[in-house]
C-alpha cells in the first residue's frame, strides 16, 4: 500500500505537514538531485528511498542517481570511510589514483540535472569538479563521523569539499574548519515504511520461527551490516558474559551493501565466534528484508548498537521507535539518540554493555519507561518529516549565502 504525506499527519500533527507544503512552495522550480554510491544497503540508501517519493508528492522535481565503481574503487572508498571515522588505514598513492580515475569516469557518466546537487559521502565527492562548468548549488552531505579523521585521507578529500557551496553534517561535533557554510541536519527514519510500521504479533512470531528463534526466551539483537566498526564481536563477548546468569538469545542480523567489500570476511569472523552456541543467531539478510528487520526488532527485548564509530546509526532510531530500549556505544550520532538512563544506556566497554543488558533483562518496567521515552524522542526529532523540512531550508539558505537568518516572506 503506498503511503501519502497526509498519512504522517496522525503521527506528527497537521502543522508539520502544512509547514512542509508552504516550504515546498517556496522551493518549487528548483530541481533537487541526490547522488550517492549505492541504491541499497546502509543508511544513506535507506533515507533516500523514503525521502525522494515524499519530495515528489510535495510537487518537487527530485532525482536520485548512483555513481558507478568497481571492486578496486569500493575497496579504496571503504578504507576512506574507515579512516575518516578515525580507524587507522594504510593509504598508498595507488589508492588515491584509483579514486581519481573512478571519479573521472563518473564525471563523464553522470547526468547532472539538479539546480541543487546533494552529494552524499566521500565516494562521489569528486563530482564537484564539474561545478565550474555547470554552476548551480552544490552541497556535500557527509554522513560520517569526521571529528577525528586520519589526516592523509582528510587532506586528500578537503580540496574537493572546499569547492562545495555548503557541507551538511549530522551533529555539531563533526563540523570541520572549512571555508564554506556548514549546516547540521540529523538523519531520520520513516515511521510508515515496512521497516518501521506497526506489525501484529503473529507476523512477528512467524519471522522468529523462520529463523529458529525461541519466542519464549528474551532476545537481544543488533541489526547492522557486518562491519568491524559495528563491533559484532564485541556484542558476542558481552552476550557471553550476560548468558552466564540470564536466559537469553542473541541475534546479529545484517546484510551487505554493494559499496562495502569487507562484509563477507567480517561475516565469517562473526560466524566463527558464534559457533557452538545455538542461542546465537547470525542472520545474513537479503536486501529489502525490511519487514523481517521490523519483526526482529519488535520481537526483541533489548537492542544493541555497539559501534566503535558511528555517523548516526539509523538502527537506533528504528529500535526506539518500536519502544525498545537501546544500549549504544557513546560514539557519534548514537549520543543524539540514546539519552543515558532516559531512552537507553550509553556504554564504553564490553563489560558496560553486559551490565546494562543484564539490568534490562531483569527489569521490565525500566524497559517500558525507556522504550516510551525513546518513541517520543524519535517522534520529536528523527522522523522523515523533519528531515524533509531541513533539506528544503537548506535549498533556501543556499540562495542567501552569508546570511544567518533567511526571511521567507
Ligand atoms: N539495514 C538493512 N539490512 C541489513 C542491515 C541494516 O536494511 O541487513 C538497514 C538498517 O535497518 C538501517 C540501515 O540499513 O536502516 C543502516 O543504517 P545505519 O545508519 O544504522 O548504518 P550504516 O549501515 O549506514 O553504517
Short mmCIF file of C-alpha atoms and ligand atoms in Angstrom, two decimals:
data_model
loop_
_atom_site.label_atom_id
_atom_site.label_comp_id
_atom_site.label_asym_id
_atom_site.label_seq_id
_atom_site.Cartn_x
_atom_site.Cartn_y
_atom_site.Cartn_z
CA UNK A 1 0.00 0.00 0.00
CA UNK A 2 1.51 3.32 -0.96
CA UNK A 3 1.87 5.98 1.67
CA UNK A 4 0.99 9.63 1.24
CA UNK A 5 2.09 12.71 3.16
CA UNK A 6 -1.34 13.01 4.66
CA UNK A 7 -0.76 9.70 6.45
CA UNK A 8 2.00 11.30 8.55
CA UNK A 9 -0.41 13.83 9.97
CA UNK A 10 -1.63 11.42 12.62
CA UNK A 11 1.91 10.99 13.91
CA UNK A 12 3.38 14.48 13.67
CA UNK A 13 0.28 16.68 13.63
CA UNK A 14 -1.26 18.79 10.85
CA UNK A 15 1.01 21.80 11.45
CA UNK A 16 4.11 19.92 10.35
CA UNK A 17 2.56 18.82 7.07
CA UNK A 18 1.20 22.29 6.40
CA UNK A 19 4.64 23.80 7.02
CA UNK A 20 6.19 21.35 4.56
CA UNK A 21 3.70 22.36 1.89
CA UNK A 22 4.46 26.05 2.45
CA UNK A 23 8.21 25.49 2.27
CA UNK A 24 7.88 23.27 -0.80
CA UNK A 25 6.01 26.08 -2.49
CA UNK A 26 8.98 28.38 -1.89
CA UNK A 27 11.37 25.84 -3.34
CA UNK A 28 9.27 24.94 -6.38
CA UNK A 29 11.04 25.31 -9.68
CA UNK A 30 14.45 24.26 -8.31
CA UNK A 31 15.32 20.69 -9.25
CA UNK A 32 16.99 18.77 -6.46
CA UNK A 33 19.39 15.95 -7.31
CA UNK A 34 20.85 13.45 -4.85
CA UNK A 35 23.92 11.41 -5.74
CA UNK A 36 25.39 8.58 -3.67
CA UNK A 37 27.21 5.31 -4.18
CA UNK A 38 24.65 2.56 -3.60
CA UNK A 39 20.94 2.10 -4.28
CA UNK A 40 20.56 -0.33 -1.38
CA UNK A 41 22.30 -1.25 1.88
CA UNK A 42 23.27 1.19 4.60
CA UNK A 43 21.67 4.29 5.96
CA UNK A 44 22.03 6.71 3.05
CA UNK A 45 20.15 4.49 0.61
CA UNK A 46 17.57 3.82 3.30
CA UNK A 47 16.91 7.53 3.75
CA UNK A 48 16.83 8.44 0.06
CA UNK A 49 14.46 5.59 -0.75
CA UNK A 50 11.90 7.11 1.61
CA UNK A 51 12.56 10.82 1.04
CA UNK A 52 12.54 11.07 -2.72
CA UNK A 53 8.90 9.97 -3.22
CA UNK A 54 7.76 12.32 -0.45
CA UNK A 55 9.56 15.27 -2.04
CA UNK A 56 7.83 14.39 -5.30
CA UNK A 57 4.49 14.29 -3.57
CA UNK A 58 5.21 17.84 -2.42
CA UNK A 59 5.32 18.74 -6.09
CA UNK A 60 9.11 19.00 -6.33
CA UNK A 61 11.37 17.73 -9.08
CA UNK A 62 13.78 15.48 -7.18
CA UNK A 63 16.03 12.84 -8.69
CA UNK A 64 18.45 10.30 -7.24
CA UNK A 65 21.49 8.95 -9.11
CA UNK A 66 24.08 6.39 -8.08
CA UNK A 67 27.71 6.56 -9.21
CA UNK A 68 29.46 3.55 -10.68
CA UNK A 69 32.52 1.87 -9.25
CA UNK A 70 34.37 -1.41 -9.46
CA UNK A 71 35.68 -3.54 -6.63
CA UNK A 72 39.00 -1.67 -6.53
CA UNK A 73 37.23 1.67 -6.14
CA UNK A 74 34.95 0.44 -3.37
CA UNK A 75 37.94 -1.11 -1.56
CA UNK A 76 39.53 2.34 -1.59
CA UNK A 77 36.39 4.17 -0.51
CA UNK A 78 35.79 1.67 2.30
CA UNK A 79 39.32 2.44 3.51
CA UNK A 80 38.47 6.17 3.22
CA UNK A 81 35.30 5.55 5.20
CA UNK A 82 37.18 3.77 7.99
CA UNK A 83 40.00 6.34 8.03
CA UNK A 84 37.59 9.29 8.16
CA UNK A 85 35.94 7.61 11.12
CA UNK A 86 39.41 7.61 12.72
CA UNK A 87 40.24 3.90 12.28
CA UNK A 88 43.87 3.53 11.15
CA UNK A 89 44.19 2.55 7.48
CA UNK A 90 47.31 2.36 5.37
CA UNK A 91 46.84 4.54 2.34
CA UNK A 92 49.00 4.40 -0.78
CA UNK A 93 49.43 6.69 -3.79
CA UNK A 94 47.81 3.96 -5.91
CA UNK A 95 44.68 4.13 -3.81
CA UNK A 96 44.33 7.87 -4.34
CA UNK A 97 44.92 7.29 -8.07
CA UNK A 98 42.09 4.74 -8.17
CA UNK A 99 39.78 7.28 -6.51
CA UNK A 100 40.76 9.94 -9.05
CA UNK A 101 40.32 7.74 -12.11
CA UNK A 102 36.95 6.40 -10.96
CA UNK A 103 35.87 9.98 -10.31
CA UNK A 104 36.93 10.89 -13.88
CA UNK A 105 34.77 8.07 -15.22
CA UNK A 106 31.74 9.21 -13.22
CA UNK A 107 32.29 12.83 -14.24
CA UNK A 108 31.65 11.66 -17.79
CA UNK A 109 28.80 9.26 -16.93
CA UNK A 110 26.61 11.17 -14.51
CA UNK A 111 23.90 13.39 -15.93
CA UNK A 112 23.85 16.48 -13.74
CA UNK A 113 20.25 17.59 -13.83
CA UNK A 114 19.74 19.32 -10.48
CA UNK A 115 19.72 23.01 -9.69
CA UNK A 116 20.82 21.94 -6.24
CA UNK A 117 23.01 18.85 -6.12
CA UNK A 118 23.42 16.92 -2.88
CA UNK A 119 26.47 14.67 -2.98
CA UNK A 120 26.36 12.07 -0.22
CA UNK A 121 29.57 10.96 1.49
CA UNK A 122 33.13 10.70 0.14
CA UNK A 123 32.63 8.21 -2.71
CA UNK A 124 31.10 10.73 -5.14
CA UNK A 125 32.71 13.83 -3.56
CA UNK A 126 34.98 14.35 -6.58
CA UNK A 127 32.00 15.12 -8.81
CA UNK A 128 32.38 18.71 -7.62
CA UNK A 129 34.99 19.06 -10.38
CA UNK A 130 32.11 19.74 -12.77
CA UNK A 131 30.91 22.69 -10.73
CA UNK A 132 32.79 25.40 -12.64
CA UNK A 133 31.38 24.17 -15.89
CA UNK A 134 27.74 23.67 -14.88
CA UNK A 135 27.38 26.04 -11.92
CA UNK A 136 24.36 25.51 -9.65
CA UNK A 137 24.28 24.84 -5.90
CA UNK A 138 26.46 22.02 -4.60
CA UNK A 139 26.12 20.52 -1.12
CA UNK A 140 28.38 17.85 0.35
CA UNK A 141 26.21 15.80 2.68
CA UNK A 142 28.59 13.93 4.97
CA UNK A 143 27.06 11.07 6.96
CA UNK A 144 30.33 10.03 8.59
CA UNK A 145 31.81 10.96 11.97
CA UNK A 146 34.70 13.05 10.66
CA UNK A 147 35.56 14.57 14.03
CA UNK A 148 38.95 12.80 14.18
CA UNK A 149 39.80 11.85 10.60
CA UNK A 150 43.06 10.25 9.57
CA UNK A 151 44.96 13.31 8.25
CA UNK A 152 46.15 11.91 4.89
CA UNK A 153 42.63 10.97 3.82
CA UNK A 154 41.04 14.17 5.05
CA UNK A 155 43.79 16.23 3.40
CA UNK A 156 43.12 14.40 0.15
CA UNK A 157 39.39 14.98 0.36
CA UNK A 158 39.42 18.53 1.70
CA UNK A 159 40.28 20.29 -1.61
CA UNK A 160 37.17 18.70 -3.10
CA UNK A 161 35.00 19.58 -0.12
CA UNK A 162 36.17 23.20 -0.11
CA UNK A 163 34.74 23.71 -3.58
CA UNK A 164 31.19 23.00 -2.45
CA UNK A 165 28.81 25.78 -1.53
CA UNK A 166 27.99 24.10 1.74
CA UNK A 167 28.52 20.97 3.80
CA UNK A 168 25.97 19.18 5.94
CA UNK A 169 27.00 17.16 8.98
CA UNK A 170 24.77 15.09 11.24
CA UNK A 171 25.87 16.72 14.50
CA UNK A 172 27.91 19.70 15.68
CA UNK A 173 30.83 17.51 16.85
CA UNK A 174 31.52 16.61 13.21
CA UNK A 175 31.93 20.17 11.95
CA UNK A 176 35.24 20.99 10.31
CA UNK A 177 37.42 24.03 9.70
CA UNK A 178 36.16 24.80 6.21
CA UNK A 179 35.79 27.98 4.17
CA UNK A 180 32.23 27.08 3.24
CA UNK A 181 28.86 27.19 5.00
CA UNK A 182 28.15 24.23 7.27
CA UNK A 183 24.70 23.04 8.27
CA UNK A 184 23.65 20.49 10.83
CA UNK A 185 20.97 18.07 9.75
CA UNK A 186 20.31 14.85 11.63
CA UNK A 187 19.19 11.82 9.62
CA UNK A 188 15.75 10.30 10.02
CA UNK A 189 13.57 7.22 9.80
CA UNK A 190 10.23 6.78 8.13
CA UNK A 191 7.58 5.63 10.60
CA UNK A 192 5.35 4.32 7.80
CA UNK A 193 7.94 2.25 5.93
CA UNK A 194 7.86 -1.54 6.04
CA UNK A 195 10.82 -1.34 8.38
CA UNK A 196 9.01 0.73 10.96
CA UNK A 197 5.24 0.36 10.57
CA UNK A 198 3.26 -1.49 13.24
CA UNK A 199 3.18 -5.28 12.93
CA UNK A 200 0.93 -7.77 14.61
CA UNK A 201 2.15 -10.45 16.98
CA UNK A 202 1.53 -13.30 14.57
CA UNK A 203 3.70 -11.73 11.86
CA UNK A 204 6.48 -11.08 14.36
CA UNK A 205 6.41 -14.66 15.59
CA UNK A 206 6.44 -16.04 12.06
CA UNK A 207 9.75 -14.33 11.43
CA UNK A 208 11.21 -15.52 14.74
CA UNK A 209 10.10 -19.04 13.85
CA UNK A 210 11.60 -18.82 10.38
CA UNK A 211 14.99 -18.14 11.95
CA UNK A 212 14.55 -20.72 14.74
CA UNK A 213 14.48 -18.05 17.44
CA UNK A 214 12.55 -19.09 20.55
CA UNK A 215 9.80 -16.51 21.21
CA UNK A 216 9.56 -17.80 24.78
CA UNK A 217 13.01 -16.55 25.83
CA UNK A 218 14.26 -12.94 25.73
CA UNK A 219 16.01 -11.88 22.55
CA UNK A 220 18.82 -9.32 22.47
CA UNK A 221 19.56 -8.01 18.98
CA UNK A 222 21.96 -5.92 16.94
CA UNK A 223 20.94 -5.08 13.38
CA UNK A 224 23.91 -3.92 11.30
CA UNK A 225 25.95 -4.52 8.21
CA UNK A 226 28.75 -6.96 9.02
CA UNK A 227 31.34 -4.28 9.53
CA UNK A 228 34.14 -4.15 12.13
CA UNK A 229 33.12 -0.63 13.07
CA UNK A 230 29.78 -2.08 14.24
CA UNK A 231 31.78 -4.34 16.61
CA UNK A 232 29.77 -7.57 16.22
CA UNK A 233 32.47 -9.49 18.07
CA UNK A 234 32.14 -7.10 20.99
CA UNK A 235 28.41 -7.80 21.04
CA UNK A 236 29.08 -11.54 21.21
CA UNK A 237 31.58 -11.02 24.03
CA UNK A 238 29.01 -9.00 26.01
CA UNK A 239 26.31 -11.61 25.38
CA UNK A 240 28.59 -14.38 26.66
CA UNK A 241 29.02 -12.50 29.94
CA UNK A 242 25.26 -11.96 30.23
CA UNK A 243 24.47 -15.57 29.34
CA UNK A 244 26.23 -16.85 32.46
CA UNK A 245 23.39 -15.55 34.63
CA UNK A 246 20.46 -14.86 32.32
CA UNK A 247 18.27 -16.80 29.95
CA UNK A 248 18.56 -15.08 26.60
CA UNK A 249 19.33 -15.38 22.93
CA UNK A 250 21.40 -13.14 20.71
CA UNK A 251 20.51 -12.11 17.17
CA UNK A 252 23.10 -10.47 14.92
CA UNK A 253 21.32 -9.65 11.71
CA UNK A 254 22.64 -7.81 8.73
CA UNK A 255 23.18 -7.83 5.03
CA UNK A 256 25.81 -6.49 2.72
CA UNK A 257 26.00 -3.29 0.73
CA UNK A 258 27.50 -3.18 -2.77
CA UNK A 259 29.83 -0.37 -1.67
CA UNK A 260 31.10 -2.35 1.34
CA UNK A 261 33.52 -5.07 0.22
CA UNK A 262 34.54 -6.13 3.77
CA UNK A 263 31.18 -7.65 4.66
CA UNK A 264 31.84 -11.29 3.72
CA UNK A 265 35.08 -11.52 5.69
CA UNK A 266 33.51 -9.93 8.77
CA UNK A 267 30.52 -12.27 8.49
CA UNK A 268 32.90 -15.25 8.52
CA UNK A 269 34.62 -13.92 11.63
CA UNK A 270 31.26 -13.49 13.34
CA UNK A 271 30.11 -16.98 12.37
CA UNK A 272 33.31 -18.43 13.79
CA UNK A 273 32.91 -16.52 17.04
CA UNK A 274 29.29 -17.68 17.34
CA UNK A 275 29.95 -21.32 16.52
CA UNK A 276 28.93 -23.81 19.18
CA UNK A 277 26.17 -21.71 20.78
CA UNK A 278 22.75 -22.43 19.25
CA UNK A 279 21.37 -19.36 21.01
CA UNK A 280 23.44 -17.02 18.87
CA UNK A 281 21.62 -16.43 15.61
CA UNK A 282 23.79 -14.88 12.92
CA UNK A 283 21.42 -13.94 10.11
CA UNK A 284 22.54 -12.84 6.69
CA UNK A 285 19.57 -10.94 5.36
CA UNK A 286 18.77 -10.33 1.72
CA UNK A 287 18.42 -6.73 0.54
CA UNK A 288 14.94 -5.32 1.16
CA UNK A 289 14.31 -7.55 4.19
CA UNK A 290 12.55 -4.62 5.79
CA UNK A 291 9.56 -6.45 7.20
CA UNK A 292 11.84 -9.09 8.68
CA UNK A 293 14.06 -6.47 10.29
CA UNK A 294 10.96 -4.80 11.67
CA UNK A 295 9.79 -8.12 13.14
CA UNK A 296 13.21 -8.99 14.57
CA UNK A 297 13.36 -5.66 16.39
CA UNK A 298 9.80 -5.93 17.65
CA UNK A 299 10.48 -9.49 18.77
CA UNK A 300 13.47 -8.38 20.86
CA UNK A 301 13.51 -7.02 24.40
CA UNK A 302 16.73 -5.02 24.10
CA UNK A 303 18.59 -3.65 21.08
CA UNK A 304 22.32 -3.11 20.98
CA UNK A 305 24.36 -0.75 18.83
CA UNK A 306 27.89 -1.34 19.96
CA UNK A 307 29.58 0.61 17.19
CA UNK A 308 33.18 1.70 17.59
CA UNK A 309 32.41 4.72 15.41
CA UNK A 310 29.05 5.79 14.05
CA UNK A 311 27.86 8.60 11.82
CA UNK A 312 24.32 8.42 13.10
CA UNK A 313 23.07 4.84 13.35
CA UNK A 314 19.56 4.72 11.93
CA UNK A 315 19.14 1.35 13.59
CA UNK A 316 18.99 3.15 16.94
CA UNK A 317 16.02 5.33 15.97
CA UNK A 318 14.41 2.32 14.30
CA UNK A 319 14.54 0.46 17.61
CA UNK A 320 13.49 3.40 19.80
CA UNK A 321 10.52 4.00 17.53
CA UNK A 322 9.36 0.47 18.42
CA UNK A 323 9.59 1.39 22.08
CA UNK A 324 12.66 -0.76 22.65
CA UNK A 325 15.45 0.42 24.93
CA UNK A 326 18.80 0.67 23.18
CA UNK A 327 22.24 0.05 24.63
CA UNK A 328 24.60 2.00 22.45
CA UNK A 329 28.27 2.93 22.49
CA UNK A 330 28.83 6.54 23.41
CA UNK A 331 30.03 7.48 19.92
CA UNK A 332 28.88 9.73 17.10
CA UNK A 333 25.20 10.07 16.39
CA UNK A 334 24.27 7.33 18.85
CA UNK A 335 24.71 10.03 21.51
CA UNK A 336 21.94 12.08 19.90
CA UNK A 337 19.52 9.20 20.17
CA UNK A 338 20.40 7.28 23.30
CA UNK A 339 19.92 9.63 26.22
CA UNK A 340 21.61 7.79 29.05
CA UNK A 341 19.07 6.50 31.54
CA UNK A 342 16.16 8.01 29.58
CA UNK A 343 15.90 6.22 26.22
CA UNK A 344 18.55 3.56 26.83
CA UNK A 345 22.09 3.36 28.13
CA UNK A 346 25.36 4.64 26.74
CA UNK A 347 28.26 2.27 27.28
CA UNK A 348 32.02 2.39 26.80
CA UNK A 349 33.08 -1.26 27.00
CA UNK A 350 32.04 -4.88 26.61
CA UNK A 351 31.60 -5.11 30.39
CA UNK A 352 29.46 -1.99 30.43
CA UNK A 353 27.26 -3.38 27.69
CA UNK A 354 26.94 -6.70 29.52
CA UNK A 355 25.92 -4.99 32.78
CA UNK A 356 23.26 -2.92 31.09
CA UNK A 357 21.88 -5.87 29.12
CA UNK A 358 21.57 -7.87 32.35
CA UNK A 359 19.89 -4.96 34.11
CA UNK A 360 17.34 -4.51 31.34
CA UNK A 361 16.64 -8.22 31.01
CA UNK A 362 15.64 -8.22 34.67
CA UNK A 363 13.59 -5.04 34.78
CA UNK A 364 10.51 -4.93 32.57
CA UNK A 365 9.29 -1.62 33.97
CA UNK A 366 12.59 0.05 33.23
CA UNK A 367 12.45 -1.31 29.68
CA UNK A 368 8.96 0.08 29.24
CA UNK A 369 9.89 3.51 30.58
CA UNK A 370 12.96 3.84 28.37
CA UNK A 371 11.02 2.49 25.40
CA UNK A 372 8.24 5.02 25.78
CA UNK A 373 10.73 7.89 26.13
CA UNK A 374 12.62 6.62 23.09
CA UNK A 375 9.50 6.60 20.96
CA UNK A 376 8.73 10.19 21.92
CA UNK A 377 12.35 11.30 21.37
CA UNK A 378 12.29 9.90 17.84
CA UNK A 379 8.85 11.34 17.14
CA UNK A 380 10.09 14.80 18.08
CA UNK A 381 13.47 14.69 16.38
CA UNK A 382 14.24 11.91 13.94
CA UNK A 383 11.28 11.40 11.62
CA UNK A 384 11.44 11.92 7.88
CA UNK A 385 9.11 14.93 8.01
CA UNK A 386 11.69 16.93 9.99
CA UNK A 387 14.37 15.82 7.54
CA UNK A 388 12.37 16.97 4.51
CA UNK A 389 11.97 20.36 6.15
CA UNK A 390 15.70 20.66 6.84
CA UNK A 391 16.59 19.92 3.22
CA UNK A 392 14.03 22.43 1.95
CA UNK A 393 15.51 25.03 4.29
CA UNK A 394 18.99 24.15 3.05
CA UNK A 395 17.93 24.83 -0.54
CA UNK A 396 16.60 28.25 0.53
CA UNK A 397 19.65 29.01 2.64
CA UNK A 398 21.94 28.36 -0.32
CA UNK A 399 20.30 31.28 -2.06
CA UNK A 400 21.24 33.57 0.81
CA UNK A 401 24.94 32.92 1.32
CA UNK A 402 26.44 34.51 4.39
CA UNK A 403 23.06 35.38 5.93
CA UNK A 404 22.37 33.78 9.27
CA UNK A 405 18.63 34.47 9.08
CA UNK A 406 16.57 33.91 5.95
CA UNK A 407 13.19 35.63 5.88
CA UNK A 408 10.60 33.68 3.96
CA UNK A 409 8.14 36.44 3.10
N1 LIG B 1 19.83 -2.50 7.31
C1 LIG B 1 19.15 -3.29 6.42
N2 LIG B 1 19.54 -4.57 6.26
C2 LIG B 1 20.56 -5.07 6.95
C3 LIG B 1 21.28 -4.26 7.86
C4 LIG B 1 20.88 -2.95 8.01
O1 LIG B 1 18.18 -2.85 5.78
O2 LIG B 1 20.85 -6.24 6.75
C5 LIG B 1 19.37 -1.12 7.46
C6 LIG B 1 19.11 -0.69 8.88
O3 LIG B 1 17.84 -1.12 9.30
C7 LIG B 1 19.24 0.81 8.74
C8 LIG B 1 20.35 0.95 7.70
O4 LIG B 1 20.36 -0.27 6.96
O5 LIG B 1 18.06 1.37 8.20
C9 LIG B 1 21.70 1.12 8.36
O6 LIG B 1 21.86 2.44 8.70
P1 LIG B 1 22.83 2.87 9.87
O7 LIG B 1 22.83 4.35 9.88
O8 LIG B 1 22.42 2.19 11.13
O9 LIG B 1 24.27 2.30 9.49
P2 LIG B 1 25.16 2.31 8.15
O10 LIG B 1 24.97 0.95 7.55
O11 LIG B 1 24.69 3.43 7.28
O12 LIG B 1 26.55 2.49 8.67
#
